[in-house]
XYZ file of C-alpha atoms in Angstrom:
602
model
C 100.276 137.528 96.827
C 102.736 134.475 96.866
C 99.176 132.485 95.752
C 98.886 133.907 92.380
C 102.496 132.991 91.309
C 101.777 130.313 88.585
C 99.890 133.710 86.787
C 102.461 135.775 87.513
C 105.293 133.468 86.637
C 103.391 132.533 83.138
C 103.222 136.198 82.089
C 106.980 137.072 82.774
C 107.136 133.977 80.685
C 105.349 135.589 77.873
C 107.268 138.819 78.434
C 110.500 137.056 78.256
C 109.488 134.924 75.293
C 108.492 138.200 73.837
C 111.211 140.117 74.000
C 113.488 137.130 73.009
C 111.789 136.215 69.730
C 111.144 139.552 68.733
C 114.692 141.319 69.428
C 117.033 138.706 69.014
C 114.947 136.298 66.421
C 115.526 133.383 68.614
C 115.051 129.823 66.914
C 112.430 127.546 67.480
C 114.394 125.150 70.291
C 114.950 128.326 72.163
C 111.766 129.350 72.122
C 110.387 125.660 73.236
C 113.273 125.779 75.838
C 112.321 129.191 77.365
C 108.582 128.133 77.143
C 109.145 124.981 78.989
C 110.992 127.009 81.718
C 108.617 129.029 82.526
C 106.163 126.066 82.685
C 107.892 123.922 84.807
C 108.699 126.637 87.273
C 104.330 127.257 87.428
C 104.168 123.812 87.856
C 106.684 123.382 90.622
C 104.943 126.652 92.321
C 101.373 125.232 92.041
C 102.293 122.023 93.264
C 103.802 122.991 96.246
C 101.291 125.496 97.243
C 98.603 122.626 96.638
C 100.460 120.306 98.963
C 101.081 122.630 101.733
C 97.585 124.490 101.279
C 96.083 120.842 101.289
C 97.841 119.070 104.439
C 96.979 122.242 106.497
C 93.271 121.458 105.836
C 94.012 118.094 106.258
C 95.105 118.574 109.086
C 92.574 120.462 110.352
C 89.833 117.958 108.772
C 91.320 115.139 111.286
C 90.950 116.837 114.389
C 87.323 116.742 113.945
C 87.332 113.874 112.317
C 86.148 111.933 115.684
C 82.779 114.256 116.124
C 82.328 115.057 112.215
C 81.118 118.186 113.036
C 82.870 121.828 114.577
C 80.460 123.714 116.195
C 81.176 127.811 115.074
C 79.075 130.685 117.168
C 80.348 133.829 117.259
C 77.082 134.854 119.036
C 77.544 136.290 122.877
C 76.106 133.959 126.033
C 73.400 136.201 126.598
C 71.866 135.887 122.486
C 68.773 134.224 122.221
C 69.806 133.021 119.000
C 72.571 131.091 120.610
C 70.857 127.647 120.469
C 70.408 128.367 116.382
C 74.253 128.434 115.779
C 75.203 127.258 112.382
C 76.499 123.613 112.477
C 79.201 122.377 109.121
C 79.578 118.694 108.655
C 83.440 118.357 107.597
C 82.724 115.084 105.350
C 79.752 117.306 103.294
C 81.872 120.226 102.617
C 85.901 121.526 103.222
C 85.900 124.479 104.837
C 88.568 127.218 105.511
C 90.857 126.531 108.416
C 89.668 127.160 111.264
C 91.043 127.017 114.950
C 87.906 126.270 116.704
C 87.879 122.518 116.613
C 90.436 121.636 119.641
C 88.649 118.772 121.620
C 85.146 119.831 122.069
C 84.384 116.715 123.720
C 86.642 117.098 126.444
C 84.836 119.791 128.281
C 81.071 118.590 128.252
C 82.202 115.663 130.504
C 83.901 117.607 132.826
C 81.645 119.245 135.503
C 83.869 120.456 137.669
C 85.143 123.942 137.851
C 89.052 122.944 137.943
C 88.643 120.895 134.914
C 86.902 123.613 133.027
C 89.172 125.987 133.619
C 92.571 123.890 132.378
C 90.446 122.874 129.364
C 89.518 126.201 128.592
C 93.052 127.401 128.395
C 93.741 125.337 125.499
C 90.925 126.705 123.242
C 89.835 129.741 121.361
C 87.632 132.525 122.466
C 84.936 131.456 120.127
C 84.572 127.826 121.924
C 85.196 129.119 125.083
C 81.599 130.645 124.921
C 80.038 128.063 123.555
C 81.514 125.257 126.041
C 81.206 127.919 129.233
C 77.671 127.903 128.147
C 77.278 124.009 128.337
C 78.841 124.372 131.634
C 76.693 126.844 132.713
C 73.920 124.908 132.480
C 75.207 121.762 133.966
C 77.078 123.392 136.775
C 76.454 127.143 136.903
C 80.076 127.879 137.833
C 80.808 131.336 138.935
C 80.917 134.150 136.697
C 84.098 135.603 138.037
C 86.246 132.503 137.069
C 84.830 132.269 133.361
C 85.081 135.822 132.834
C 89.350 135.163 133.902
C 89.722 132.530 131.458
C 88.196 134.071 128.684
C 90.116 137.138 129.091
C 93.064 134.875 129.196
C 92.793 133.001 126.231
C 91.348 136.145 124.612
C 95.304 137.677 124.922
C 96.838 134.180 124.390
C 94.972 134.288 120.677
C 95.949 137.564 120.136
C 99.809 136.785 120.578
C 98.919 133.648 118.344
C 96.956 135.437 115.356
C 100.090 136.626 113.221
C 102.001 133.303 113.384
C 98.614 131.581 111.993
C 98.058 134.537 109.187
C 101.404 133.012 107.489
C 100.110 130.203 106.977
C 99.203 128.167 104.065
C 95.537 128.485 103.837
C 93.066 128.447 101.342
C 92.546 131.651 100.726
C 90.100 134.671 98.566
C 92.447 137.009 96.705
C 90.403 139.961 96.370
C 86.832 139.157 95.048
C 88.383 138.024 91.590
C 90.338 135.011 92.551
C 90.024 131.965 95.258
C 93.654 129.816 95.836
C 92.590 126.464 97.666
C 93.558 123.016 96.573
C 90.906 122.367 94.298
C 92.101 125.361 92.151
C 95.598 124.064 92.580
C 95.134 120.410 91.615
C 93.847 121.493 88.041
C 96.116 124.220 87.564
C 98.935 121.875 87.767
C 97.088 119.764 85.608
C 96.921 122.684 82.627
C 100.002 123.578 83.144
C 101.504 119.475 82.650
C 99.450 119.540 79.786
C 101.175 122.395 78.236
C 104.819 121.113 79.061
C 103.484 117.630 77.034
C 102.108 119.726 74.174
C 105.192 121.739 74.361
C 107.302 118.906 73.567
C 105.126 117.152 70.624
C 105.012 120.707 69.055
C 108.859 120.808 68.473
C 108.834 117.150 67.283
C 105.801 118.277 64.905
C 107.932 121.482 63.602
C 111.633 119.541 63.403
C 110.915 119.280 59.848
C 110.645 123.085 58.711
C 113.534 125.115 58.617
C 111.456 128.448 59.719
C 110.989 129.924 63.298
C 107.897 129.095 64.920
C 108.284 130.597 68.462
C 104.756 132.379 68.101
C 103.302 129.358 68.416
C 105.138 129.014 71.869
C 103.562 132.899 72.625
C 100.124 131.837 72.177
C 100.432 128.894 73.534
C 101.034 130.116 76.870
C 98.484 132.689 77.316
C 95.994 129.855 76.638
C 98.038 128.383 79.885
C 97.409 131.094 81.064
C 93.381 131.914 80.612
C 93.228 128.230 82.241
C 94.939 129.058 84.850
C 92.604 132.260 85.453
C 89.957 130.564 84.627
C 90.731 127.604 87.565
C 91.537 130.091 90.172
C 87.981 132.045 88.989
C 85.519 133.237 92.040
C 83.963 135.831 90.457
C 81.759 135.611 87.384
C 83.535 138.865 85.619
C 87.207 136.634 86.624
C 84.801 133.862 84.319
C 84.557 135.157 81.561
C 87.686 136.979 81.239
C 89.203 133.851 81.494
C 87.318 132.049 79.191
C 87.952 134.846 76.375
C 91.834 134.152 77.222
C 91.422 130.796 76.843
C 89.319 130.721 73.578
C 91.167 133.569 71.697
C 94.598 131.929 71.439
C 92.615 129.101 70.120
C 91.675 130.856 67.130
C 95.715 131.303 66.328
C 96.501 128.054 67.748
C 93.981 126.637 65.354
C 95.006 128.021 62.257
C 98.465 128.701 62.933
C 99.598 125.908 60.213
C 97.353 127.291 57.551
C 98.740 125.401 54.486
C 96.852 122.227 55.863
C 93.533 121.363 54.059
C 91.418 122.344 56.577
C 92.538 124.841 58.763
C 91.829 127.964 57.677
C 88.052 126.752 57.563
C 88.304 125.128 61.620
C 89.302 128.559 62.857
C 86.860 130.749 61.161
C 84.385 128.564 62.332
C 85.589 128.071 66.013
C 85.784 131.779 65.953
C 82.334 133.378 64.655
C 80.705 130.376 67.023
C 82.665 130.804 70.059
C 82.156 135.071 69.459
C 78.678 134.267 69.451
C 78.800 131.714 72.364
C 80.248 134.373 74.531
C 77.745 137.255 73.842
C 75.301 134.996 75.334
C 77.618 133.823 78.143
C 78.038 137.727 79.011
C 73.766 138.482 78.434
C 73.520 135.459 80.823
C 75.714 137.206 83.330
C 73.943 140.932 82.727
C 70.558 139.028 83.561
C 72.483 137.180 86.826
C 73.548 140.463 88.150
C 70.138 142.180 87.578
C 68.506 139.636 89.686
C 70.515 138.338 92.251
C 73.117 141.823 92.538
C 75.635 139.722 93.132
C 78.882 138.518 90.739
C 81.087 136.562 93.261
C 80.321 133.032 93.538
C 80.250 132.774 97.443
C 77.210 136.114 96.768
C 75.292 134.239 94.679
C 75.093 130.993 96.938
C 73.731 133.510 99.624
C 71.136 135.057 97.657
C 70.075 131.736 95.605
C 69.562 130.052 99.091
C 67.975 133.074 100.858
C 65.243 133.741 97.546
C 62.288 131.971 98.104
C 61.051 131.665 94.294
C 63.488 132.031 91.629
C 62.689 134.680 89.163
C 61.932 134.555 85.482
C 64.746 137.329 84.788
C 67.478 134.441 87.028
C 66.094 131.721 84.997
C 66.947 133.526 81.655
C 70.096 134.254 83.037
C 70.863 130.767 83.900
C 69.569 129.294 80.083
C 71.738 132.194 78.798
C 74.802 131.041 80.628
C 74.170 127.142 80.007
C 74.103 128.307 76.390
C 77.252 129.514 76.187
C 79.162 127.180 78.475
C 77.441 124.379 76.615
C 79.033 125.337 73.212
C 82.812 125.649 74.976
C 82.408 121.948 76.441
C 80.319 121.324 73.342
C 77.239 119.599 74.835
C 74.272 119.100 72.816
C 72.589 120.954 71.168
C 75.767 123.501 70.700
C 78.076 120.545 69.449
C 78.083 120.397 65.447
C 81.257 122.654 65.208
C 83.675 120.038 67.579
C 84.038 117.513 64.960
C 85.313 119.529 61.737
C 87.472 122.010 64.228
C 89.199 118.659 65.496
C 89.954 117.801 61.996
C 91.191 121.019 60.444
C 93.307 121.716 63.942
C 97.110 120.248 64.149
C 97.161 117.436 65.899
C 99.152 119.705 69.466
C 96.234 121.906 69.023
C 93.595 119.096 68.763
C 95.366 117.822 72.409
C 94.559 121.030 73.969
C 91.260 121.431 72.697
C 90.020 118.191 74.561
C 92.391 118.758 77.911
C 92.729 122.289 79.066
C 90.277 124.020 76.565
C 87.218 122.068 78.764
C 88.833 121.255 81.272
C 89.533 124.760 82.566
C 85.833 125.247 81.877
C 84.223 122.671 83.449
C 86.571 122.983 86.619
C 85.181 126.731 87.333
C 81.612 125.130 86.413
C 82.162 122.833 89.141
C 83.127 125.455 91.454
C 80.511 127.608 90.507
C 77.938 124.932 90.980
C 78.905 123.636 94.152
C 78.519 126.843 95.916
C 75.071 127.809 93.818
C 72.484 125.908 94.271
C 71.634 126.145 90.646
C 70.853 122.598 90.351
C 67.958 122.599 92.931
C 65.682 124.357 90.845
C 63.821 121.646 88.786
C 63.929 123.138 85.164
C 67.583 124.098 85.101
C 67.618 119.923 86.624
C 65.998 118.680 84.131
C 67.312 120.960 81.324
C 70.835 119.739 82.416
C 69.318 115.971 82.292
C 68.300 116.831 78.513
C 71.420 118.019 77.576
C 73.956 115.099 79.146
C 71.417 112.505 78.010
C 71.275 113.295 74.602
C 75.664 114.171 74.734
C 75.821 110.885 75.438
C 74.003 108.730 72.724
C 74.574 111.468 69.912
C 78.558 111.255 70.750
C 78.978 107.486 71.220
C 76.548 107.233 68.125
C 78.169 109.387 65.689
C 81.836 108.118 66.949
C 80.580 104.960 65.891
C 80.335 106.260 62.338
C 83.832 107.477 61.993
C 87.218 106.394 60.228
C 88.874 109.484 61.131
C 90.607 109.073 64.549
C 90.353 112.886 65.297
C 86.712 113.460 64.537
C 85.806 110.033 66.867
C 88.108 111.668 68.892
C 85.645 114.674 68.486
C 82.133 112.724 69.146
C 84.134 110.773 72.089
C 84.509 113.884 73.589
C 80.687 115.250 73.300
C 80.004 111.662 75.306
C 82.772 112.295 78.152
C 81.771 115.716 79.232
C 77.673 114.378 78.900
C 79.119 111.819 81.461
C 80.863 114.221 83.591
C 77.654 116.462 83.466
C 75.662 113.891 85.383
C 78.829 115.143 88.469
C 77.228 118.331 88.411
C 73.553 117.436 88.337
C 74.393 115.012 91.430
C 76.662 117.772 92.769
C 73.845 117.772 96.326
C 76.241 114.577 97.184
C 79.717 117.169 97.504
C 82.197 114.139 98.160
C 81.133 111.856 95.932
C 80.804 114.643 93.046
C 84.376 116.374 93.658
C 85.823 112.626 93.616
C 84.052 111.648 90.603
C 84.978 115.104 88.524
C 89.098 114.111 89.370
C 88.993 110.951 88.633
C 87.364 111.181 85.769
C 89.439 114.559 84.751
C 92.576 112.636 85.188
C 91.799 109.679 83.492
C 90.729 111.718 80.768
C 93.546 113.832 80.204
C 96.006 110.657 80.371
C 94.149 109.098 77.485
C 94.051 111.918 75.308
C 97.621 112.757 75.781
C 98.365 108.597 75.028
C 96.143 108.461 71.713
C 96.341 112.608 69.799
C 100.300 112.283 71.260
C 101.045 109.395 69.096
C 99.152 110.692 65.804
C 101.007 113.756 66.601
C 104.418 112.026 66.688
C 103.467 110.472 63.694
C 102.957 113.260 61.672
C 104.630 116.641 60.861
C 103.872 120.230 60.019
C 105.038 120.412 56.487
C 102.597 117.671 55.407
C 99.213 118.658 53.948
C 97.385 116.445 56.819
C 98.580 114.704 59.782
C 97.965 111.023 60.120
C 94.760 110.405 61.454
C 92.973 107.618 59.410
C 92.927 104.464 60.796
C 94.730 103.063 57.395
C 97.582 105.688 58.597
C 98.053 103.399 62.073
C 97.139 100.456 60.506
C 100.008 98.090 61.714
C 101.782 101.103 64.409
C 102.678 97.774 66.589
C 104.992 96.414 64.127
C 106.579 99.807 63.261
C 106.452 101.255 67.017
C 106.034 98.853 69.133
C 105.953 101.047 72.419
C 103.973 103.974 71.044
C 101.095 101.857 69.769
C 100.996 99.630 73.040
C 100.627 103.188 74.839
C 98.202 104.347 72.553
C 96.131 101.039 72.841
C 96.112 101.511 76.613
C 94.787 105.571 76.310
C 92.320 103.783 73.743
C 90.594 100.475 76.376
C 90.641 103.537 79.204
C 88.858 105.782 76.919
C 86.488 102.905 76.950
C 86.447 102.326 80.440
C 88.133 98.874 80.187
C 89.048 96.793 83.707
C 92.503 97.614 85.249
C 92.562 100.878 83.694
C 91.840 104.389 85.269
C 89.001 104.519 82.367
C 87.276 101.620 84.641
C 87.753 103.442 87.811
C 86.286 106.489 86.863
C 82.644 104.996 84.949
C 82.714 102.657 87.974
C 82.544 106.084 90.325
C 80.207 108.283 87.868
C 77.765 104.910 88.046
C 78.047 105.181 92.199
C 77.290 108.263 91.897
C 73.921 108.507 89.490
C 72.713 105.686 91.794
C 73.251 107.454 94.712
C 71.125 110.073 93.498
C 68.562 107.801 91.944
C 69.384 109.143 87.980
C 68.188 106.109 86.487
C 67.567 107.422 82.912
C 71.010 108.586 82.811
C 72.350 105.794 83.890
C 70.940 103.681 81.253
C 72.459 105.802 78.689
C 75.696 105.387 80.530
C 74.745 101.333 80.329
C 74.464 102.109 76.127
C 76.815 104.561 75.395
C 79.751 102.381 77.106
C 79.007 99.061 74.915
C 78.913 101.381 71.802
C 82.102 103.025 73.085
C 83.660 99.427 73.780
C 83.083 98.226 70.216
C 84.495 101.879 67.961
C 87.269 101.601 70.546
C 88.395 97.844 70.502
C 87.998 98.452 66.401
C 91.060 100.926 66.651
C 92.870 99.097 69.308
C 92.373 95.793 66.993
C 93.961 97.774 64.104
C 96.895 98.917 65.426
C 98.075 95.356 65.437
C 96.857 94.416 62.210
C 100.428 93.050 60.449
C 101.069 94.945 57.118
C 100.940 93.279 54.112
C 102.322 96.357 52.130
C 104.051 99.619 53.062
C 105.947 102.244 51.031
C 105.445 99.424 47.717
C 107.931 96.882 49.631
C 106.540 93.613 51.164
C 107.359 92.708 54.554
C 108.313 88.917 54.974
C 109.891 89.543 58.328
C 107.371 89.576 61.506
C 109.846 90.170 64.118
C 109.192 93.878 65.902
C 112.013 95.874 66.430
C 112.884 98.127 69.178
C 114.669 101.458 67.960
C 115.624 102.697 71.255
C 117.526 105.358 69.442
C 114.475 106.582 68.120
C 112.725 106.907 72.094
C 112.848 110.843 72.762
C 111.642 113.086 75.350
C 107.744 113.214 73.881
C 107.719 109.273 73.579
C 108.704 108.973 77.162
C 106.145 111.079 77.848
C 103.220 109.529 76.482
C 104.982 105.960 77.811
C 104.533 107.538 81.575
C 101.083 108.323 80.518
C 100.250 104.964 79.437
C 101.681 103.448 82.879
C 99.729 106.102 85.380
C 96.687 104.813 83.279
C 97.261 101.061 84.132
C 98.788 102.009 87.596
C 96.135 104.047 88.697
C 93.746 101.462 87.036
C 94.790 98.569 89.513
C 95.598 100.551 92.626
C 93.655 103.885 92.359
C 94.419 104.833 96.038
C 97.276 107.549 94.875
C 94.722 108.965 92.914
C 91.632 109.037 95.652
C 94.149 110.818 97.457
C 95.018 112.862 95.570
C 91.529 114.144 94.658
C 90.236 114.378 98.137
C 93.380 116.672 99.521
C 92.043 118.843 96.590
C 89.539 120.772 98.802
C 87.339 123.589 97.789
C 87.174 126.995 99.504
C 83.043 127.663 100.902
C 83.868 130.801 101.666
């Protein structure tokens, strides 16, 4: 059970944290310290399992990479339905490890039987029947001597099978939970986001003399519904994640309830997303009662087996779209982002946009790539509704806004309408799972560049953090670094050239062309130049030189650099800033990244 360690090491974390805060009234730096602990420990456990979990099936990947397909029968010689075995092209979709794809080549040019009987002694019982049977009908070699090798290799594979059990595979855990790389990648991802967030809380709470270590508590049992949410295979595994995720929101969100409006954002985000989830569940009720089936590997099965989808599926599709569409805020189920954003602290506002949808939309992903919910046309076009319309309503209204946190909120509606075109295109599986981590990435690194610096700019004791742009008028000539970071998070936002922004519209636009979206695309086409302008406008005033501040006139226009004033969250958000323009002019560490990042089929 060595797989499921980030969610086991998170909850000793919240026992630990517990029992700290609560018996010995530990301070608020404790607390963060303890809390970051127990983070960076998940982390460094995710992260290796991902890398060993992800060269195995690398490595595995290449030594088919010559034919580009394994063959697989576990059929005997004598089945007439040996001609119909099931053929898996590697490029179209990772598979589990597998150790039937040792030189299949090698033996179909070989027609004698001395040759066929060293080849076979390198391969596995499974290939040895399908090979002795191309053989067979080039050669007919005797029975006696194929009947030897097989029982020979049979006993060297059974001496083999526990040294291969051990290793790092991807892997089901029960029905509940799958641990492959895919699941890995995005679970380190939540959990880096929760180390950064980690760190700008305590800079947000320096101020206040009080302990706020249940902050810290809640905070990582949202880590943790992400993290159960990523490593989700079963729709019951779903939703219980996504009620861990979304209830510590609800604290998180009013947690600093002497603001102006934050006792109004978390009533709100919690009657809507109470309702959301009732019709999440109903969706699921109505999935079970026509497919019986709950696991996601089940329901590809019985979706591709059923001939005509029924009405009682389709419901339970709508029903489901309904409720994921109001936790990644799509239209129609969006009007509640904005004022949430703005009554939320600034931290919380961070993890709203980051882990809160991208937890989501990660076991979406995984959920649609082994349904094929997208190939019936009125969930297709439905879905084709909904990101068309995210994307003009959020880069429209965005335009409208002086508040950085609610354009913040409407950007956001437009991002996950472009990611949405990912899963309607999801038929092209490379393409798709390349686009979605890109674009994830690049989309986590700006948010934690532009919300980390209004954060670091503002504090807990103050009615309302600083987020007007008449608040960061000028940032460059107070801090120089932070608003050069933040204006970088701000041109990738907009998908600017030689920044990961770029990278990632320039692979979402491969990828509706590819599959011939051409209406989406144009909205792409209009919601980036709207984007471009609201986003240049904010980069353009951070730079604006002060005539006025605190009733003093500044004469002098030379910047200073306060390196005394450069702390853990500001490096932070500086390392950001420099994966954005790194990754933006030589994306390669990224690709790969993304592509070791394989998905378990079944």
């Amino acid at each position: 059970m060595i797989a499921l360690s980030p969610i086991y090491i998170l909850s000793l974390t919240i026992i630990a944290l517990m029992f700290a805060l609560f018996r010995f009234k530990v301070s608020t730096k404790c607390c963060a310290i303890l809390s970051l602990c127990g983070l960076i420990f998940a982390l460094i456990c995710a992260s290796v399992m991902g890398y060993k979990i992800s060269a195995n099936d690398q490595k595995i990947s290449d030594i088919s990479s010559d034919n580009m397909q394994i063959f697989i029968s576990s059929l005997p010689l004598t089945s007439p339905d040996f001609q119909n075995a099931k053929l898996l092209a590697v490029d179209a979709a990772p598979t589990q490890p597998d150790p039937q794809t040792n030189q299949t080549e090698a033996l179909s040019d070989n027609n004698n039987d001395a040759s066929v009987e060293s080849a076979t002694q390198v391969r596995q019982p499974q290939l040895d029947e399908s090979n002795s049977e191309q053989t067979i009908t080039s050669e007919t070699p005797k029975n006696e001597n194929i009947a030897d090798n097989q029982e020979k290799n049979q006993s060297h594979s059974d001496i083999q099978q526990p040294n291969n059990v051990n290793n790092w595979n991807s892997q089901e855990i029960t029905v509940l939970f799958t641990c492959d790389g895919y699941g890995l990648l995005y679970t380190s991802l939540i959990l880096l986001i929760s180390i950064i967030v980690s760190c700008l809380a305590y800079r947000w709470f320096k101020q206040e003399q009080k302990s706020h270590g249940l902050f810290y508590i809640i905070l990582l049992f949202m880590a943790l519904g992400g993290v159960t949410l990523v490593y989700a295979s079963h729709l019951i595994a779903f939703f219980i994640g996504i009620e861990l995720l979304s209830i510590p929101f609800v604290g998180l969100i009013g947690y600093q309830y002497i603001q102006t409006h934050s006792l109004e954002a978390a009533i709100k985000y919690m009657i809507l997303s109470a309702v959301a989830s009732a019709f999440l569940l109903m969706g699921i009720v109505f999935y079970y009662a026509s497919t019986g089936e709950l696991t996601f590997s089940g329901l590809s099965y019985q979706l591709s087996t059923m001939t005509y989808p029924s009405t009682l599926l389709l419901m339970g599709v709508c029903l489901m779209l309904v409720g994921v569409g109001f936790k990644l805020s799509l239209v129609p189920f969006q009007l509640w982002l904005p004022d949430v954003y703005q009554g939320a602290p600034t931290v919380v506002a961070l993890l709203l946009s980051t882990v809160g949808k991208v937890a989501i939309f990660c076991a979406i992903a995984r959920l649609f790539l082994l349904a094929p919910i997208v190939n019936n046309e009125t969930i297709r076009i439905i879905l084709v509704v909904m990101a068309f319309c995210s994307i003009l309503w959020g880069n429209l209204f965005a335009f409208m806004q002086s508040n950085l946190k609610r354009l913040l909120a409407y950007s956001s509606i437009a991002h996950f309408g472009y990611l949405l075109i990912a899963l309607i295109a999801v038929q092209y599986q490379v393409l798709a799972l390349e686009t979605i981590g890109v674009y994830l990435i690049g989309y986590i690194l700006a948010n934690i560049t532009v919300l980390g610096v209004i954060s670091l700019e503002s504090h807990s004791n103050e009615l309302q953090d600083h987020e007007n742009e008449l608040d960061l008028s000028g940032l460059f000539w107070r801090r120089p670094i932070l608003a050069l970071s933040m204006g970088i998070g701000l041109l990738s936002l907009a998908g600017a050239p030689l920044t990961l922004g770029f990278i990632s519209r320039f692979l979402l636009v491969l990828l509706g062309v590819t599959a011939e979206l051409w209406w989406l695309m144009a909205a792409v086409v209009v919601g980036s130049a709207l984007g471009l302008y609201f986003y240049a406008r904010l980069v353009i005033n951070l730079y604006i030189k002060p005539t006025c501040r605190e009733d003093q006139f500044i004469n002098n226009s030379v910047v200073s650099f306060k390196w005394h004033k450069i702390g853990m969250s500001e490096l932070l958000i500086t390392l950001s800033a420099l994966l954005i323009m790194v990754c933006g002019v030589y994306p390669k560490w990224v690709f790969n990244l993304v592509s070791m990042a394989q998905y378990l089929t079944a």
